[in-house]
Coordinates of C-alpha atoms in Angstrom, one line a residue:
M652 CA -13.4 -15.0 -14.4
G653 CA -12.7 -18.5 -15.3
N654 CA -12.3 -21.9 -13.7
N655 CA -10.6 -22.5 -10.4
S656 CA -8.1 -25.1 -11.4
I657 CA -4.3 -24.3 -11.3
S658 CA -2.3 -25.7 -14.1
Q659 CA 0.4 -28.1 -13.3
E660 CA 3.1 -25.8 -14.6
T661 CA 2.0 -22.8 -12.6
S662 CA 1.9 -24.9 -9.5
K663 CA 5.4 -26.2 -10.1
R664 CA 6.8 -22.7 -10.9
I665 CA 5.5 -21.4 -7.7
T666 CA 7.0 -24.4 -5.9
A667 CA 10.3 -23.9 -7.6
L668 CA 10.7 -20.4 -6.1
R669 CA 9.6 -20.8 -2.5
F670 CA 12.9 -21.8 -0.9
L671 CA 15.0 -19.6 -3.1
L672 CA 12.9 -16.7 -2.0
I673 CA 13.5 -17.4 1.6
V674 CA 17.2 -17.7 1.0
F675 CA 16.9 -14.1 -0.3
V676 CA 15.1 -13.1 2.8
V677 CA 18.0 -14.4 4.9
F678 CA 20.4 -12.3 2.8
I679 CA 18.3 -9.2 3.2
H680 CA 18.6 -9.6 7.0
N681 CA 22.3 -10.1 7.1
C682 CA 23.4 -6.9 5.3
F683 CA 25.5 -4.5 7.2
T684 CA 25.5 -0.9 6.2
L685 CA 27.3 2.1 7.4
E686 CA 24.0 3.6 8.5
G687 CA 22.9 0.4 10.2
V688 CA 26.3 0.1 12.1
A689 CA 26.1 3.7 13.2
E690 CA 22.4 3.2 14.5
N691 CA 23.5 0.1 16.4
F692 CA 26.3 1.8 18.0
E693 CA 24.0 4.5 19.1
Q694 CA 21.3 2.2 20.5
T695 CA 23.5 -0.4 22.2
G696 CA 26.9 1.1 22.8
E697 CA 28.5 -1.9 21.0
M698 CA 31.2 -1.4 18.6
I699 CA 31.2 -3.2 15.2
V700 CA 34.2 -3.0 12.9
F701 CA 32.9 -2.3 9.5
K702 CA 35.4 -1.2 6.8
P703 CA 33.9 -2.2 3.4
T704 CA 35.4 -1.3 0.0
V705 CA 33.2 0.1 -2.8
L706 CA 33.1 -3.3 -4.5
S707 CA 32.0 -5.1 -1.4
E708 CA 29.3 -2.6 -0.6
W709 CA 27.9 -2.8 -4.1
I710 CA 27.9 -6.6 -4.1
Q711 CA 25.9 -6.6 -0.8
L712 CA 23.6 -3.8 -2.2
F713 CA 23.1 -5.7 -5.5
I714 CA 21.8 -8.9 -3.7
S715 CA 20.3 -7.7 -0.5
Q716 CA 18.7 -4.4 -1.8
G717 CA 18.4 -5.4 -5.3
I718 CA 17.5 -8.8 -6.6
A719 CA 16.5 -10.2 -3.3
R720 CA 13.7 -7.5 -3.0
C721 CA 11.4 -9.7 -5.1
A722 CA 11.1 -12.2 -2.3
V723 CA 8.3 -10.9 0.0
P724 CA 6.2 -9.3 -3.0
L725 CA 6.2 -12.7 -4.8
F726 CA 5.0 -14.4 -1.6
F727 CA 2.1 -12.0 -1.4
L728 CA 1.4 -12.4 -5.0
F729 CA 1.4 -16.3 -4.8
A730 CA -0.7 -16.4 -1.5
A731 CA -3.3 -14.2 -3.1
F732 CA -3.4 -16.1 -6.3
L733 CA -3.8 -19.4 -4.6
Q734 CA -6.5 -18.0 -2.4
A735 CA -8.4 -16.7 -5.3
K736 CA -8.1 -19.9 -7.3
K737 CA -9.3 -22.1 -4.3
N738 CA -12.2 -19.7 -3.7
D739 CA -13.1 -21.0 -0.3
K740 CA -16.0 -19.6 1.7
Y741 CA -15.0 -16.8 3.8
S742 CA -15.5 -18.7 7.1
V743 CA -13.4 -21.6 5.7
L744 CA -10.7 -19.3 4.5
L745 CA -10.4 -17.7 8.0
K746 CA -10.2 -21.1 9.7
K747 CA -7.4 -22.1 7.3
R748 CA -5.5 -18.9 7.9
A749 CA -6.0 -19.2 11.7
K750 CA -4.2 -22.6 11.4
S751 CA -1.5 -21.7 8.8
L752 CA -0.7 -18.1 10.0
L753 CA -2.3 -17.0 13.2
I754 CA -1.2 -20.0 15.3
P755 CA 2.4 -20.0 14.2
Y756 CA 2.5 -16.3 14.4
F757 CA 1.8 -16.3 18.2
I758 CA 3.8 -19.5 18.9
W759 CA 7.0 -18.0 17.2
L760 CA 6.6 -14.6 18.7
G761 CA 6.0 -16.3 22.2
L762 CA 9.3 -18.2 21.7
Y763 CA 11.1 -15.0 20.8
F764 CA 9.6 -13.4 23.9
L765 CA 11.0 -16.1 26.1
Y766 CA 14.4 -15.5 24.4
P767 CA 15.7 -13.1 25.3
H768 CA 13.1 -11.0 27.3
F769 CA 12.0 -13.5 29.8
A770 CA 15.4 -14.8 30.3
K771 CA 16.6 -11.3 30.8
Y772 CA 13.9 -11.0 33.5
L773 CA 15.2 -14.0 35.3
I774 CA 18.8 -12.7 35.1
S775 CA 17.5 -9.3 36.6
I776 CA 16.3 -11.3 39.7
I777 CA 19.2 -13.5 40.1
K778 CA 22.2 -11.5 39.0
P779 CA 21.2 -7.9 37.9
A780 CA 24.8 -6.9 37.7
L781 CA 25.2 -9.0 34.6
L782 CA 22.7 -6.7 32.7
K783 CA 23.9 -3.5 30.9
H784 CA 20.3 -2.1 31.0
P785 CA 18.6 -3.7 34.1
N786 CA 15.5 -1.5 33.8
D787 CA 14.8 -2.6 30.1
I788 CA 12.8 -5.7 30.9
F789 CA 9.2 -6.6 30.1
T790 CA 7.8 -5.7 33.5
H791 CA 8.5 -2.0 32.7
W792 CA 6.8 -2.1 29.3
T793 CA 3.7 0.0 28.7
A794 CA 0.7 -1.3 26.7
L795 CA 2.1 0.4 23.6
D796 CA 5.4 -1.4 24.2
W797 CA 3.6 -4.8 24.2
L798 CA 1.8 -3.8 21.0
H799 CA 5.0 -2.7 19.4
K800 CA 6.8 -6.0 20.4
F801 CA 4.1 -8.3 19.1
F802 CA 2.6 -6.4 16.1
G803 CA 4.1 -3.0 15.5
Y804 CA 1.5 -0.3 15.4
E805 CA 2.4 2.8 13.4
T806 CA 4.7 4.1 10.6
G807 CA 7.9 5.9 11.6
T808 CA 10.9 5.0 13.8
R809 CA 12.2 5.5 17.2
K810 CA 15.4 4.4 19.0
D811 CA 14.4 0.8 19.2
G812 CA 13.6 0.5 15.5
D813 CA 10.9 0.6 12.8
L814 CA 7.6 0.9 14.5
S815 CA 5.7 -0.8 11.8
L816 CA 7.5 -4.1 12.5
P817 CA 6.8 -6.7 15.2
Q818 CA 10.1 -6.1 17.2
L819 CA 10.1 -9.6 18.7
A820 CA 10.7 -11.0 15.2
V821 CA 10.6 -8.3 12.5
Q822 CA 10.2 -10.7 9.6
F823 CA 6.7 -11.6 10.9
W824 CA 5.3 -8.4 9.5
F825 CA 4.7 -10.5 6.4
V826 CA 2.5 -12.8 8.3
R827 CA 0.7 -10.0 10.1
D828 CA -0.1 -8.2 6.9
L829 CA -1.2 -11.4 5.0
L830 CA -3.6 -12.1 8.0
I831 CA -5.0 -8.5 7.7
L832 CA -5.4 -8.6 4.1
T833 CA -7.1 -12.0 4.2
V834 CA -9.7 -10.6 6.6
L835 CA -10.1 -7.7 4.2
S836 CA -10.1 -9.8 1.1
P837 CA -13.9 -9.7 0.5
F838 CA -13.8 -5.9 0.3
I839 CA -10.7 -5.9 -1.9
K840 CA -12.4 -8.5 -4.3
A841 CA -15.5 -6.5 -4.4
F842 CA -13.5 -3.4 -5.5
I843 CA -11.7 -5.5 -8.2
K844 CA -15.0 -7.0 -9.5
R845 CA -16.8 -3.5 -9.5
F846 CA -13.9 -1.3 -10.7
P847 CA -11.2 -3.5 -12.1
L848 CA -9.4 -0.8 -14.0
F849 CA -9.9 2.0 -11.6
F850 CA -8.8 0.0 -8.6
F851 CA -5.7 -1.4 -10.3
A852 CA -4.7 2.1 -11.5
L853 CA -5.2 3.4 -7.8
I854 CA -3.1 0.9 -6.0
S855 CA -0.4 1.1 -8.8
V856 CA -0.2 5.0 -8.2
L857 CA -0.1 4.5 -4.5
Y858 CA 2.5 1.8 -4.8
L859 CA 4.8 3.8 -7.0
L860 CA 4.5 7.2 -5.0
P861 CA 4.8 5.4 -2.5
V862 CA 2.1 6.1 0.0
Q863 CA 2.2 4.7 3.5
I864 CA -1.1 3.4 4.8
Y865 CA -1.7 2.6 8.5
F866 CA -2.9 -1.1 8.6
V867 CA -0.6 -2.9 6.1
R868 CA 2.5 -1.9 4.1
M869 CA 1.6 -0.6 0.6
Q870 CA 3.8 -3.2 -1.2
A871 CA 1.7 -5.9 0.7
L872 CA -1.6 -4.4 -0.5
F873 CA -0.3 -4.0 -4.2
F874 CA 1.1 -7.4 -4.6
Y875 CA -1.7 -9.1 -2.7
A876 CA -4.2 -7.3 -4.9
C877 CA -2.2 -8.3 -8.0
G878 CA -2.3 -11.9 -7.0
L879 CA -6.2 -11.6 -6.6
Y880 CA -6.3 -10.2 -10.1
W881 CA -4.2 -12.9 -11.4
G882 CA -6.5 -15.7 -9.9
M883 CA -9.9 -14.0 -10.4
F884 CA -9.4 -13.1 -14.0
N885 CA -7.6 -16.4 -14.8
F886 CA -4.8 -15.1 -17.0
N887 CA -1.4 -16.9 -17.3
L888 CA 1.1 -14.6 -15.5
F889 CA 4.0 -17.0 -16.0
E890 CA 3.2 -17.1 -19.7
K891 CA 3.2 -13.3 -20.1
A892 CA 6.4 -13.0 -18.2
D893 CA 8.0 -15.7 -20.5
K894 CA 7.1 -13.5 -23.6
I895 CA 9.7 -11.0 -22.3
S896 CA 13.2 -12.1 -23.1
F897 CA 15.8 -12.6 -20.5
A898 CA 18.0 -9.7 -22.1
E899 CA 15.1 -7.3 -21.8
S900 CA 14.2 -8.3 -18.2
I901 CA 17.9 -8.3 -17.1
A902 CA 18.3 -4.9 -18.7
L903 CA 15.3 -3.4 -17.0
F904 CA 16.4 -4.7 -13.6
L905 CA 20.0 -3.3 -14.0
I906 CA 18.8 0.1 -15.3
S907 CA 16.4 0.5 -12.5
F908 CA 18.9 -0.8 -9.9
I909 CA 21.6 1.5 -10.9
A910 CA 19.2 4.5 -11.2
T911 CA 17.9 3.6 -7.7
Y912 CA 21.2 3.8 -5.9
L913 CA 23.1 6.4 -8.1
F914 CA 20.4 8.9 -8.5
F915 CA 17.5 8.1 -6.2
D916 CA 17.1 6.0 -3.1
N917 CA 15.0 3.1 -1.7
T918 CA 12.0 5.4 -0.8
S919 CA 11.6 6.5 -4.5
S920 CA 9.3 5.4 -7.2
M921 CA 12.4 4.0 -9.1
Y922 CA 13.1 1.6 -6.2
W923 CA 9.6 0.1 -6.6
I924 CA 10.1 -0.1 -10.4
M925 CA 13.3 -2.0 -9.5
V926 CA 11.3 -4.4 -7.2
L927 CA 8.8 -5.1 -10.1
A928 CA 11.8 -5.8 -12.4
S929 CA 13.3 -8.2 -10.0
C930 CA 9.9 -10.1 -9.6
L931 CA 9.7 -10.3 -13.4
L932 CA 13.2 -11.7 -13.6
F933 CA 12.4 -14.4 -11.1
L934 CA 9.1 -15.3 -12.6
K935 CA 11.1 -16.1 -15.7
I936 CA 13.9 -18.0 -13.7
S937 CA 11.3 -20.4 -12.3
K938 CA 10.9 -21.8 -15.9
L939 CA 14.7 -22.6 -15.9
I940 CA 14.3 -24.5 -12.5
I941 CA 11.3 -26.6 -13.6
N942 CA 13.0 -27.5 -16.8
N943 CA 15.8 -29.2 -15.0
E944 CA 14.2 -32.2 -13.3
K945 CA 17.1 -32.7 -10.7
T946 CA 17.0 -29.0 -9.8
F947 CA 13.3 -28.9 -9.5
N948 CA 13.3 -32.0 -7.3
I949 CA 15.7 -30.3 -4.9
A950 CA 13.7 -27.1 -5.0
T951 CA 10.5 -29.1 -4.2
Y952 CA 12.1 -31.0 -1.3
F953 CA 13.4 -27.7 0.4
S954 CA 10.2 -25.8 -0.3
G955 CA 8.6 -27.7 2.6
F956 CA 11.1 -26.1 4.9
S957 CA 10.5 -22.5 3.6
F958 CA 8.4 -21.2 6.4
F959 CA 10.5 -22.9 9.1
L960 CA 13.7 -21.2 7.9
F961 CA 11.7 -17.8 7.5
A962 CA 10.6 -18.2 11.1
I963 CA 13.8 -19.3 12.7
H964 CA 16.6 -17.3 11.0
L965 CA 15.7 -14.2 13.0
P966 CA 16.4 -13.0 15.6
V967 CA 18.2 -15.9 17.3
L968 CA 20.3 -17.7 14.5
N969 CA 21.4 -14.5 12.9
S970 CA 22.5 -12.9 16.1
I971 CA 24.4 -15.8 17.5
H972 CA 26.1 -16.5 14.1
T973 CA 26.9 -12.8 13.7
K974 CA 28.4 -12.4 17.2
L975 CA 30.5 -15.5 16.8
W976 CA 31.8 -14.6 13.4
L977 CA 32.7 -11.0 14.2
H978 CA 34.5 -12.2 17.4
F979 CA 37.0 -14.2 15.3
L980 CA 36.7 -12.5 11.9
P981 CA 36.0 -8.7 12.4
M982 CA 35.2 -6.9 9.2
T983 CA 38.4 -5.1 9.0
N984 CA 38.5 -4.9 5.1
G985 CA 36.4 -5.5 2.1
F986 CA 37.3 -9.2 1.9
F987 CA 36.3 -10.0 5.5
C988 CA 33.0 -7.9 5.0
L989 CA 32.0 -10.1 2.1
A990 CA 33.1 -13.1 4.0
E991 CA 30.7 -12.2 6.9
Y992 CA 27.9 -11.4 4.5
F993 CA 28.0 -14.7 2.8
G994 CA 29.3 -16.8 5.6
V995 CA 26.8 -15.9 8.2
A996 CA 23.9 -16.0 5.7
F997 CA 24.9 -19.5 4.6
L998 CA 25.3 -20.7 8.2
N999 CA 21.8 -19.3 8.9
I1000 CA 20.3 -21.2 5.9
A1001 CA 22.2 -24.5 6.6
L1002 CA 21.6 -24.7 10.3
G1003 CA 18.0 -23.4 10.1
T1004 CA 17.1 -25.9 7.3
L1005 CA 18.9 -28.8 9.2
I1006 CA 16.9 -28.1 12.4
G1007 CA 13.7 -28.2 10.4
I1008 CA 14.6 -31.5 8.6
A1009 CA 15.5 -33.1 12.1
L1010 CA 12.4 -31.7 13.7
K1011 CA 10.2 -32.9 10.9
K1012 CA 11.6 -36.4 11.3
L1013 CA 11.8 -36.6 15.0
C1014 CA 8.5 -34.8 15.8
P1015 CA 6.4 -34.2 12.7
R1016 CA 3.4 -33.1 14.6
L1017 CA 5.4 -30.2 16.3
F1018 CA 6.9 -29.3 12.9
A1019 CA 3.4 -29.1 11.4
I1020 CA 2.1 -26.9 14.2
L1021 CA 5.1 -24.5 13.9
T1022 CA 4.7 -24.3 10.1
G1023 CA 1.0 -24.0 10.1
G1024 CA 0.5 -27.5 8.5
R1025 CA 2.9 -27.0 5.7

């Protein structure tokens, strides 16, 4: 366990990936599937035209359920690595996380409670005939409903979605799990120090099986722990990734991706091998980004808006853009399916980033609060 300094190259390579990974998150959340459309129809009674071709389905699958799946794991990896290298006192660490994660978490989910749930409540008072489900308002929620909306609280599903996700803004499961893992980090670090090989083998087996645990997602624990290993034992992860050729890393990803979706599924061990292969590939791609000064400068500038885009793209932006797009260009064939897939995602990225840029210029203090001081 060496010094706490972070090399300039490592810092640059982490920065180079931040905005790109959030772009992947946006694509993950704008990916229609036949199962998803059927579920939406069952829950809301809305009809979505979705007639993809085999090619259009595989393109979406390749991006959203393939290469993009490295995004959240790498964020856990980087967050834990930076935490381990800074090595703050536990009290200082908790204060930092309260500012950077806890406060933005409740502010954003509070905003998403106001829209649409509080607005729906006002409509129920003023003009209830406008509501399809007038009894489905927050005044009828149980204590578990509130917990489900703000935090998620158990594994499994029910008619209104995955119970493990905060339903007001599902992407914030990442922030929730990172907060929990930060609180538990002294125990995780103690296991790593005392039983380094055993603990790594244990979490690797649990990750690949995969095993569900109650308090955080298994992928969160695995990649967070890997980030702590990286920082505590002071090895150069990027250098080790660079020793594997692009041909080998691309082949590993393609083989695991094809095997996952032709012979297995996204609940199998093969899927989690594919996620690891995707992470490896983009650890290597970060080198290409920093080697081009212009590209790296662009990536550095937009990295400051990563958290803002992460927070704002769901549920409002994606919902508005999707509804408007499908009103004028329903997905009646493979071409229009791909047009919606790329078009809505790019609209979310462009508008979300522009709002962030404008807010930072007009009201930098508010921007800092919403992004945890980033």
